[in-house]
């Protein structure tokens, strides 16, 4: 499985950060996106159906979706308080939060129903029975207090305390009473100290009765614990899925066909790389690949965009397996057991190993893990570049042969080594500078340092396995104006 650094490098975290989540529950799901296993195709298709349905609603009923989004915003994560119902006596703050949630649920449920959505495993309903327990007065106000209706004793205590408070209030306006600590009322004279003492006792009795009743309310709410938990989880899932749908609409993403016997990704893009290139005034060139089991080789010179193509494939496959729409014109792929990426920006976990040693350790680990898998995706970006070219080419050729012999993995190998493409089931080439004029490059580079990138063709083109990788290195050297003395000695 891709680690956190790799998820960043392929742009997956960038996509997650683009999600506009409204609730802490939805944000939690986005922090730990589910990768659907090979035996979870039905669950994955349900998620895709939900996204497709919400995409339709986003386009056709924008006002209704916006109204629902506004109602989702106040929802908090109170699952811990819900879980404590019937276990301990909830505090007034916890009961207040539960009441607010139940009140918000009364607004969300009809708004959700009004959209007419047919979503899988997302059911939202009002829980008026639970609300009646916590709000027996039926005020439906967002505040919480233990009602007098819960206990005659509580009502009597509050009534007596109210009378005492009135006596003390009158005493505070009677200078004579304050001087002699006496309050004169129609019912006789009471010492202010006695009134205060009595009031303190009543306050203690009220708190005791209040706590007892909060315990009863907490126990009564336990009957609705499962229903409240199901609803709050449904709201989180709705928030997360709606964010996926809105992102798909904003980027014209498509729902991939997953579980197919074909593996064809057409017109893939990568929002992270596209944004970075746009800052430099350049456009991202869409990537198209058709894979077969065994080895597919991508060739091209350095700077040619092989790494970008590999990571764009990794991103969109990862998105597909996590139940997202993909950034492509069309996409069809099998269920992938796992996705592996070996690239130059991998961080070595093996202390004391060279970068090449760490790469070989990671490669061997991947071979062992994928041996029994039905359909892993293995991506090798310039594998074995850290050793001499002769041995490096031999290692890459061996990797291509191995994946061909296994016949289960989809292996994509990006390399500039000769002799590898001949072993592959299919061969793609980055055109690079093949159509560029050295004279034109030299002229433009004199005034524009970015001219090289402008003439680079980053598109992937299927070519014959017998076709050698393009040799742009010499062209780049000449375009950059290397010493004529050095250029004369280049022998290719």
Coordinates of C-alpha atoms in Angstrom, one line a residue:
X1 CA 0.0 0.0 0.0
X2 CA 1.2 3.5 -0.7
X3 CA 2.6 5.3 2.3
X4 CA 1.8 8.8 3.4
X5 CA 4.8 10.4 1.5
X6 CA 3.8 8.6 -1.7
X7 CA 0.2 9.7 -1.3
X8 CA 1.5 13.2 -1.2
X9 CA 3.9 12.7 -4.1
X10 CA 1.1 11.4 -6.5
X11 CA -1.3 14.2 -5.5
X12 CA -3.8 12.1 -3.5
X13 CA -3.5 14.2 -0.4
X14 CA -4.0 17.3 -2.6
X15 CA -7.3 15.9 -3.8
X16 CA -8.4 15.1 -0.3
X17 CA -7.6 18.7 0.7
X18 CA -9.8 19.9 -2.1
X19 CA -12.9 18.2 -0.6
X20 CA -15.2 20.8 1.0
X21 CA -16.3 18.9 4.1
X22 CA -19.0 20.4 6.4
X23 CA -18.9 18.2 9.5
X24 CA -16.1 16.7 11.7
X25 CA -17.6 13.2 10.9
X26 CA -17.1 13.7 7.2
X27 CA -13.6 15.1 7.8
X28 CA -12.7 12.0 9.8
X29 CA -13.7 9.7 6.9
X30 CA -11.6 11.8 4.5
X31 CA -8.6 11.6 6.8
X32 CA -8.7 7.8 6.5
X33 CA -10.2 7.0 3.1
X34 CA -11.3 3.4 2.7
X35 CA -9.5 1.3 0.1
X36 CA -12.0 -1.3 -1.1
X37 CA -10.5 -4.8 -1.1
X38 CA -10.8 -7.2 -4.0
X39 CA -13.9 -8.9 -2.4
X40 CA -15.7 -5.6 -1.7
X41 CA -16.7 -4.7 -5.3
X42 CA -20.4 -4.6 -4.3
X43 CA -19.7 -2.0 -1.6
X44 CA -17.6 0.0 -4.0
X45 CA -20.3 0.1 -6.6
X46 CA -22.8 1.3 -4.0
X47 CA -20.5 4.2 -3.2
X48 CA -20.2 4.9 -6.9
X49 CA -24.0 4.9 -7.3
X50 CA -24.2 7.3 -4.4
X51 CA -21.7 9.7 -5.9
X52 CA -23.5 9.5 -9.3
X53 CA -26.8 10.3 -7.7
X54 CA -25.4 13.2 -5.7
X55 CA -23.7 14.6 -8.8
X56 CA -27.1 14.6 -10.5
X57 CA -28.6 16.5 -7.6
X58 CA -25.7 19.0 -7.5
X59 CA -26.4 19.8 -11.1
X60 CA -30.2 19.6 -11.2
X61 CA -31.1 20.8 -7.8
X62 CA -28.4 23.2 -6.7
X63 CA -30.7 25.1 -4.3
X64 CA -31.8 22.0 -2.5
X65 CA -28.2 20.8 -2.1
X66 CA -27.1 24.2 -0.8
X67 CA -30.0 24.2 1.7
X68 CA -29.0 20.7 2.9
X69 CA -25.3 21.8 3.2
X70 CA -26.3 24.7 5.4
X71 CA -28.1 22.4 7.7
X72 CA -25.1 20.0 7.9
X73 CA -22.7 22.7 9.0
X74 CA -23.8 22.9 12.7
X75 CA -23.6 19.1 13.2
X76 CA -20.9 18.2 15.8
X77 CA -19.4 14.9 16.6
X78 CA -21.2 13.8 19.8
X79 CA -20.8 10.1 19.4
X80 CA -19.0 9.8 22.8
X81 CA -21.9 11.5 24.6
X82 CA -24.3 9.2 22.8
X83 CA -22.3 6.1 23.8
X84 CA -22.4 7.2 27.4
X85 CA -26.2 7.2 27.5
X86 CA -27.4 4.6 30.0
X87 CA -23.8 4.1 31.3
X88 CA -23.3 7.2 33.4
X89 CA -25.2 10.4 34.2
X90 CA -24.7 12.9 31.4
X91 CA -23.7 16.4 32.2
X92 CA -26.0 19.3 31.3
X93 CA -23.5 20.2 28.5
X94 CA -23.7 16.7 27.0
X95 CA -27.5 16.8 27.2
X96 CA -27.5 20.2 25.6
X97 CA -25.4 18.9 22.7
X98 CA -27.6 15.9 22.2
X99 CA -30.7 18.1 22.2
X100 CA -29.1 20.4 19.6
X101 CA -28.2 17.4 17.5
X102 CA -31.8 16.1 17.7
X103 CA -33.2 19.5 16.8
X104 CA -30.9 19.7 13.8
X105 CA -31.9 16.2 12.8
X106 CA -35.5 17.4 12.6
X107 CA -34.4 19.9 10.0
X108 CA -32.1 17.8 8.0
X109 CA -34.3 14.7 7.7
X110 CA -37.1 16.5 5.7
X111 CA -34.6 18.5 3.6
X112 CA -32.8 15.3 2.7
X113 CA -36.1 13.5 1.9
X114 CA -37.2 16.5 -0.3
X115 CA -34.2 16.0 -2.6
X116 CA -35.6 12.6 -3.6
X117 CA -32.2 10.9 -3.4
X118 CA -31.9 7.2 -3.7
X119 CA -28.7 6.6 -1.8
X120 CA -27.4 3.3 -0.5
X121 CA -26.9 2.9 3.2
X122 CA -27.6 6.5 4.1
X123 CA -30.9 6.8 6.0
X124 CA -31.7 9.9 8.0
X125 CA -34.8 10.2 10.2
X126 CA -36.1 12.5 12.9
X127 CA -36.0 11.0 16.4
X128 CA -38.9 12.9 18.0
X129 CA -39.2 10.2 20.7
X130 CA -35.7 11.0 21.9
X131 CA -36.4 14.7 21.7
X132 CA -39.5 14.3 23.9
X133 CA -37.4 12.7 26.6
X134 CA -34.9 15.6 26.7
X135 CA -37.5 18.3 26.0
X136 CA -40.8 17.2 27.7
X137 CA -42.1 20.8 27.6
X138 CA -42.0 20.7 23.8
X139 CA -40.4 24.1 23.5
X140 CA -37.8 22.8 21.0
X141 CA -35.5 25.6 22.0
X142 CA -31.7 25.0 21.6
X143 CA -31.1 25.4 25.3
X144 CA -31.3 22.7 27.9
X145 CA -32.6 22.5 31.5
X146 CA -34.3 19.8 33.5
X147 CA -38.0 20.5 33.2
X148 CA -40.4 20.8 36.2
X149 CA -42.5 18.2 34.4
X150 CA -39.8 15.6 35.3
X151 CA -40.5 15.8 39.0
X152 CA -43.1 17.4 41.4
X153 CA -40.4 17.6 44.0
X154 CA -38.1 19.6 41.7
X155 CA -41.1 21.9 40.9
X156 CA -41.8 22.4 44.6
X157 CA -38.1 23.2 45.4
X158 CA -37.9 25.7 42.6
X159 CA -41.2 27.4 43.7
X160 CA -40.0 27.7 47.3
X161 CA -36.6 29.0 46.2
X162 CA -38.4 31.6 44.0
X163 CA -40.3 32.9 47.1
X164 CA -37.1 33.1 49.1
X165 CA -35.4 35.0 46.2
X166 CA -38.3 37.5 46.3
X167 CA -37.9 38.0 50.0
X168 CA -34.2 38.5 49.6
X169 CA -34.8 41.0 46.8
X170 CA -37.2 43.0 49.0
X171 CA -34.7 42.9 51.8
X172 CA -32.0 44.4 49.6
X173 CA -34.2 47.5 49.1
X174 CA -35.0 47.9 52.8
X175 CA -32.2 49.8 54.6
X176 CA -33.7 49.1 58.0
X177 CA -33.8 45.4 57.2
X178 CA -30.2 45.4 56.0
X179 CA -29.0 47.3 59.1
X180 CA -30.7 44.9 61.5
X181 CA -30.4 41.8 59.3
X182 CA -34.2 41.6 59.2
X183 CA -36.6 41.5 56.2
X184 CA -40.2 42.6 57.0
X185 CA -42.8 40.9 54.9
X186 CA -46.5 40.2 55.2
X187 CA -45.7 36.7 56.5
X188 CA -43.5 38.0 59.3
X189 CA -39.9 38.8 59.9
X190 CA -37.1 36.5 58.8
X191 CA -33.4 37.0 59.4
X192 CA -31.5 37.6 56.1
X193 CA -29.0 35.1 57.3
X194 CA -31.7 32.6 57.8
X195 CA -33.1 33.3 54.4
X196 CA -29.7 32.8 52.8
X197 CA -29.1 29.6 54.8
X198 CA -32.4 28.3 53.7
X199 CA -31.7 29.2 50.1
X200 CA -28.4 27.4 50.2
X201 CA -30.1 24.3 51.4
X202 CA -32.7 24.5 48.7
X203 CA -30.0 25.0 46.0
X204 CA -28.3 21.8 47.2
X205 CA -31.6 19.9 47.2
X206 CA -32.3 21.2 43.7
X207 CA -28.9 20.1 42.4
X208 CA -29.3 16.7 43.9
X209 CA -32.7 16.3 42.4
X210 CA -31.4 17.7 39.1
X211 CA -28.6 15.2 39.0
X212 CA -31.0 12.3 39.8
X213 CA -33.3 13.4 36.9
X214 CA -30.4 13.8 34.5
X215 CA -29.6 10.2 35.3
X216 CA -33.1 9.2 34.5
X217 CA -33.0 11.2 31.2
X218 CA -29.6 9.6 30.4
X219 CA -31.0 6.1 31.0
X220 CA -34.2 6.9 29.0
X221 CA -32.1 8.1 26.0
X222 CA -30.2 4.8 26.0
X223 CA -33.2 3.3 24.1
X224 CA -32.3 5.6 21.2
X225 CA -28.6 5.1 21.4
X226 CA -28.4 2.9 18.3
X227 CA -30.7 5.2 16.3
X228 CA -28.8 8.3 17.2
X229 CA -25.5 6.7 16.3
X230 CA -26.8 5.4 13.0
X231 CA -28.1 8.9 12.1
X232 CA -24.9 10.7 13.1
X233 CA -22.8 8.2 11.1
X234 CA -25.2 8.6 8.2
X235 CA -24.7 12.4 8.3
X236 CA -20.9 11.9 8.2
X237 CA -21.2 9.6 5.2
X238 CA -23.5 11.9 3.5
X239 CA -21.1 14.8 4.0
X240 CA -18.1 12.8 2.7
X241 CA -20.0 11.4 -0.3
X242 CA -21.5 14.8 -1.2
X243 CA -18.0 16.4 -1.0
X244 CA -16.8 13.7 -3.5
X245 CA -19.7 14.4 -5.8
X246 CA -19.1 18.2 -5.7
X247 CA -15.4 17.7 -6.4
X248 CA -16.2 15.5 -9.4
X249 CA -18.6 18.1 -10.8
X250 CA -16.1 20.9 -10.4
X251 CA -13.4 18.9 -12.3
X252 CA -15.6 17.1 -14.8
X253 CA -14.4 13.8 -13.3
X254 CA -16.0 10.5 -14.3
X255 CA -17.2 7.4 -12.4
X256 CA -14.8 4.6 -13.4
X257 CA -15.9 1.1 -14.4
X258 CA -14.3 -1.0 -11.7
X259 CA -14.2 -4.8 -11.8
X260 CA -13.7 -4.9 -15.5
X261 CA -11.5 -7.4 -17.4
X262 CA -10.0 -4.4 -19.3
X263 CA -7.6 -1.8 -17.9
X264 CA -7.9 1.3 -20.0
X265 CA -7.4 4.9 -18.6
X266 CA -8.1 7.6 -21.2
X267 CA -7.3 11.3 -20.9
X268 CA -6.1 11.1 -17.3
X269 CA -5.1 14.4 -15.5
X270 CA -3.7 15.2 -12.1
X271 CA -5.1 18.3 -10.4
X272 CA -2.0 18.7 -8.2
X273 CA 0.5 18.6 -11.1
X274 CA -1.9 20.7 -13.3
X275 CA -2.0 23.4 -10.6
X276 CA 1.8 23.4 -10.3
X277 CA 2.3 23.7 -14.1
X278 CA -0.4 26.4 -14.4
X279 CA 1.7 28.5 -12.0
X280 CA 4.5 28.3 -14.5
X281 CA 2.3 29.1 -17.5
X282 CA 2.2 25.5 -18.8
X283 CA -0.6 23.0 -19.4
X284 CA -0.8 19.5 -18.1
X285 CA -0.9 17.0 -21.0
X286 CA -3.5 14.3 -20.4
X287 CA -2.2 10.7 -20.2
X288 CA -3.8 7.6 -21.7
X289 CA -2.8 4.0 -21.0
X290 CA -4.1 0.6 -21.8
X291 CA -2.6 -2.1 -19.6
X292 CA -2.4 -5.8 -19.9
X293 CA -1.2 -8.3 -17.3
X294 CA 2.6 -8.4 -17.3
X295 CA 4.9 -5.6 -18.1
X296 CA 4.1 -2.3 -19.8
X297 CA 7.1 -0.1 -20.5
X298 CA 7.2 3.7 -20.7
X299 CA 10.3 5.1 -22.3
X300 CA 11.6 8.6 -22.7
X301 CA 14.5 10.8 -21.8
X302 CA 15.0 12.5 -18.4
X303 CA 12.7 15.5 -18.0
X304 CA 10.3 13.9 -20.4
X305 CA 7.4 13.4 -18.1
X306 CA 7.6 9.6 -17.4
X307 CA 7.4 10.2 -13.6
X308 CA 4.4 12.5 -14.0
X309 CA 2.6 9.8 -16.1
X310 CA 3.3 7.1 -13.6
X311 CA 2.1 9.2 -10.7
X312 CA -1.0 10.3 -12.6
X313 CA -1.9 6.6 -13.2
X314 CA -1.2 5.9 -9.5
X315 CA -3.4 8.8 -8.4
X316 CA -6.4 7.8 -10.5
X317 CA -6.2 4.1 -9.7
X318 CA -6.0 5.0 -6.0
X319 CA -9.0 7.3 -6.3
X320 CA -11.0 4.6 -8.1
X321 CA -10.2 2.0 -5.5
X322 CA -11.2 4.5 -2.7
X323 CA -14.6 5.1 -4.2
X324 CA -13.9 8.5 -5.9
X325 CA -14.6 9.7 -9.4
X326 CA -11.4 9.9 -11.4
X327 CA -9.8 12.7 -13.4
X328 CA -10.1 11.2 -16.8
X329 CA -12.3 11.2 -19.9
X330 CA -13.0 7.5 -19.3
X331 CA -11.7 4.8 -17.0
X332 CA -12.0 1.1 -16.8
X333 CA -10.0 -1.2 -14.5
X334 CA -10.1 -4.4 -12.6
X335 CA -10.3 -4.6 -8.8
X336 CA -6.7 -4.0 -7.7
X337 CA -5.5 -5.9 -4.6
X338 CA -3.0 -3.2 -3.9
X339 CA -0.9 -0.4 -5.5
X340 CA 2.8 -0.3 -5.2
X341 CA 5.1 2.6 -6.3
X342 CA 8.9 2.6 -6.4
X343 CA 10.1 6.0 -7.3
X344 CA 13.1 8.3 -6.8
X345 CA 11.4 10.3 -4.0
X346 CA 10.8 7.2 -1.9
X347 CA 12.2 7.6 1.6
X348 CA 14.5 4.8 2.7
X349 CA 13.5 3.2 6.0
X350 CA 16.6 1.0 6.1
X351 CA 19.3 2.8 8.2
X352 CA 22.7 2.6 6.8
X353 CA 21.6 1.5 3.3
X354 CA 22.4 3.5 0.1
X355 CA 19.5 4.8 -1.9
X356 CA 20.1 1.9 -4.3
X357 CA 20.2 -0.6 -1.4
X358 CA 17.0 0.8 0.1
X359 CA 15.3 0.6 -3.3
X360 CA 16.3 -3.1 -3.8
X361 CA 15.0 -3.9 -0.3
X362 CA 11.7 -2.3 -1.0
X363 CA 11.5 -4.0 -4.4
X364 CA 12.1 -7.4 -2.9
X365 CA 9.5 -6.8 -0.2
X366 CA 7.0 -5.8 -2.9
X367 CA 7.8 -9.0 -4.9
X368 CA 7.1 -11.1 -1.8
X369 CA 3.8 -9.4 -1.0
X370 CA 2.4 -9.5 -4.5
X371 CA 3.4 -13.1 -5.2
X372 CA 0.0 -14.5 -4.2
X373 CA -2.2 -11.5 -5.3
X374 CA -4.7 -11.9 -8.1
X375 CA -4.3 -8.3 -9.5
X376 CA -1.8 -5.9 -7.9
X377 CA -0.7 -2.7 -9.7
X378 CA 3.1 -2.3 -9.6
X379 CA 4.6 1.0 -10.7
X380 CA 8.4 1.3 -11.2
X381 CA 9.6 4.8 -11.9
X382 CA 13.2 4.6 -13.2
X383 CA 14.0 1.5 -11.2
X384 CA 17.7 0.8 -10.6
X385 CA 18.8 4.2 -11.7
X386 CA 21.2 4.3 -8.7
X387 CA 23.7 1.8 -10.2
X388 CA 25.8 1.7 -13.3
X389 CA 23.8 1.7 -16.6
X390 CA 24.9 -1.7 -17.7
X391 CA 23.7 -3.5 -14.5
X392 CA 20.8 -1.2 -14.1
X393 CA 19.4 -2.1 -17.5
X394 CA 19.9 -5.8 -16.7
X395 CA 17.9 -5.4 -13.4
X396 CA 15.0 -3.6 -15.2
X397 CA 15.0 -6.3 -17.9
X398 CA 14.8 -8.9 -15.2
X399 CA 11.9 -7.1 -13.6
X400 CA 10.0 -7.0 -16.9
X401 CA 10.6 -10.7 -17.4
X402 CA 9.5 -11.6 -13.9
X403 CA 6.1 -9.8 -14.1
X404 CA 5.5 -11.3 -17.6
X405 CA 6.1 -14.8 -16.1
X406 CA 3.8 -14.2 -13.2
X407 CA 0.9 -13.2 -15.4
X408 CA -1.1 -11.6 -12.5
X409 CA 0.3 -8.2 -11.8
X410 CA -0.2 -5.1 -13.9
X411 CA 3.4 -3.7 -14.0
X412 CA 4.2 -0.4 -15.5
X413 CA 8.0 0.3 -15.8
X414 CA 9.2 3.8 -16.7
X415 CA 12.8 3.7 -17.9
X416 CA 15.3 5.2 -20.3
X417 CA 17.4 2.0 -20.4
X418 CA 17.7 0.2 -23.8
X419 CA 16.4 -3.3 -24.4
X420 CA 13.6 -3.2 -21.8
X421 CA 10.7 -2.3 -24.2
X422 CA 11.4 -5.4 -26.3
X423 CA 10.3 -7.6 -23.3
X424 CA 7.1 -5.7 -22.6
X425 CA 3.6 -6.6 -23.7
X426 CA 3.1 -3.0 -24.6
X427 CA 5.4 0.0 -25.1
X428 CA 4.5 3.7 -24.6
X429 CA 6.9 6.5 -25.3
X430 CA 7.1 10.1 -24.2
X431 CA 7.7 12.0 -27.4
X432 CA 10.0 14.6 -25.7
X433 CA 12.0 16.8 -28.0
X434 CA 11.8 14.5 -31.0
X435 CA 10.0 17.1 -33.1
X436 CA 12.0 20.1 -31.8
X437 CA 14.6 22.0 -33.7
X438 CA 18.0 22.5 -31.9
X439 CA 18.5 25.8 -33.7
X440 CA 15.1 27.1 -32.6
X441 CA 15.7 25.9 -29.0
X442 CA 19.1 27.7 -29.0
X443 CA 17.5 30.9 -30.2
X444 CA 14.7 30.9 -27.7
X445 CA 16.8 29.8 -24.7
X446 CA 18.9 32.9 -25.2
X447 CA 16.0 35.0 -24.0
X448 CA 13.6 32.5 -22.3
X449 CA 14.9 29.9 -19.8
X450 CA 11.6 28.1 -20.0
X451 CA 11.8 27.5 -23.7
X452 CA 12.9 23.9 -23.2
X453 CA 9.8 22.9 -21.4
X454 CA 7.6 24.6 -24.0
X455 CA 9.0 22.5 -26.8
X456 CA 8.8 19.2 -24.7
X457 CA 6.0 16.9 -25.8
X458 CA 4.9 15.2 -22.6
X459 CA 2.2 13.1 -24.4
X460 CA 2.4 9.3 -24.2
X461 CA 2.2 7.5 -27.5
X462 CA 1.9 3.7 -28.1
X463 CA 4.8 2.5 -30.2
X464 CA 6.3 -0.9 -31.2
X465 CA 8.2 -2.8 -28.5
X466 CA 11.1 -2.9 -30.9
X467 CA 11.4 0.9 -31.0
X468 CA 14.3 2.3 -29.0
X469 CA 13.8 5.0 -26.3
X470 CA 14.2 8.6 -27.7
X471 CA 17.6 10.1 -27.3
X472 CA 16.9 13.6 -26.1
X473 CA 19.9 13.9 -23.8
X474 CA 22.2 15.0 -26.6
X475 CA 19.6 17.4 -28.0
X476 CA 19.2 18.9 -24.5
X477 CA 23.0 19.3 -24.1
X478 CA 23.2 21.1 -27.5
X479 CA 20.2 23.2 -26.8
X480 CA 21.6 24.3 -23.4
X481 CA 24.8 25.3 -25.2
X482 CA 27.4 22.9 -23.7
X483 CA 31.0 23.3 -24.7
X484 CA 31.7 22.5 -28.4
X485 CA 34.8 20.6 -27.2
X486 CA 32.6 18.3 -25.2
X487 CA 29.9 18.1 -27.8
X488 CA 32.4 16.9 -30.4
X489 CA 33.4 13.9 -28.2
X490 CA 29.8 12.7 -27.7
X491 CA 29.5 9.3 -29.3
X492 CA 26.0 7.8 -29.5

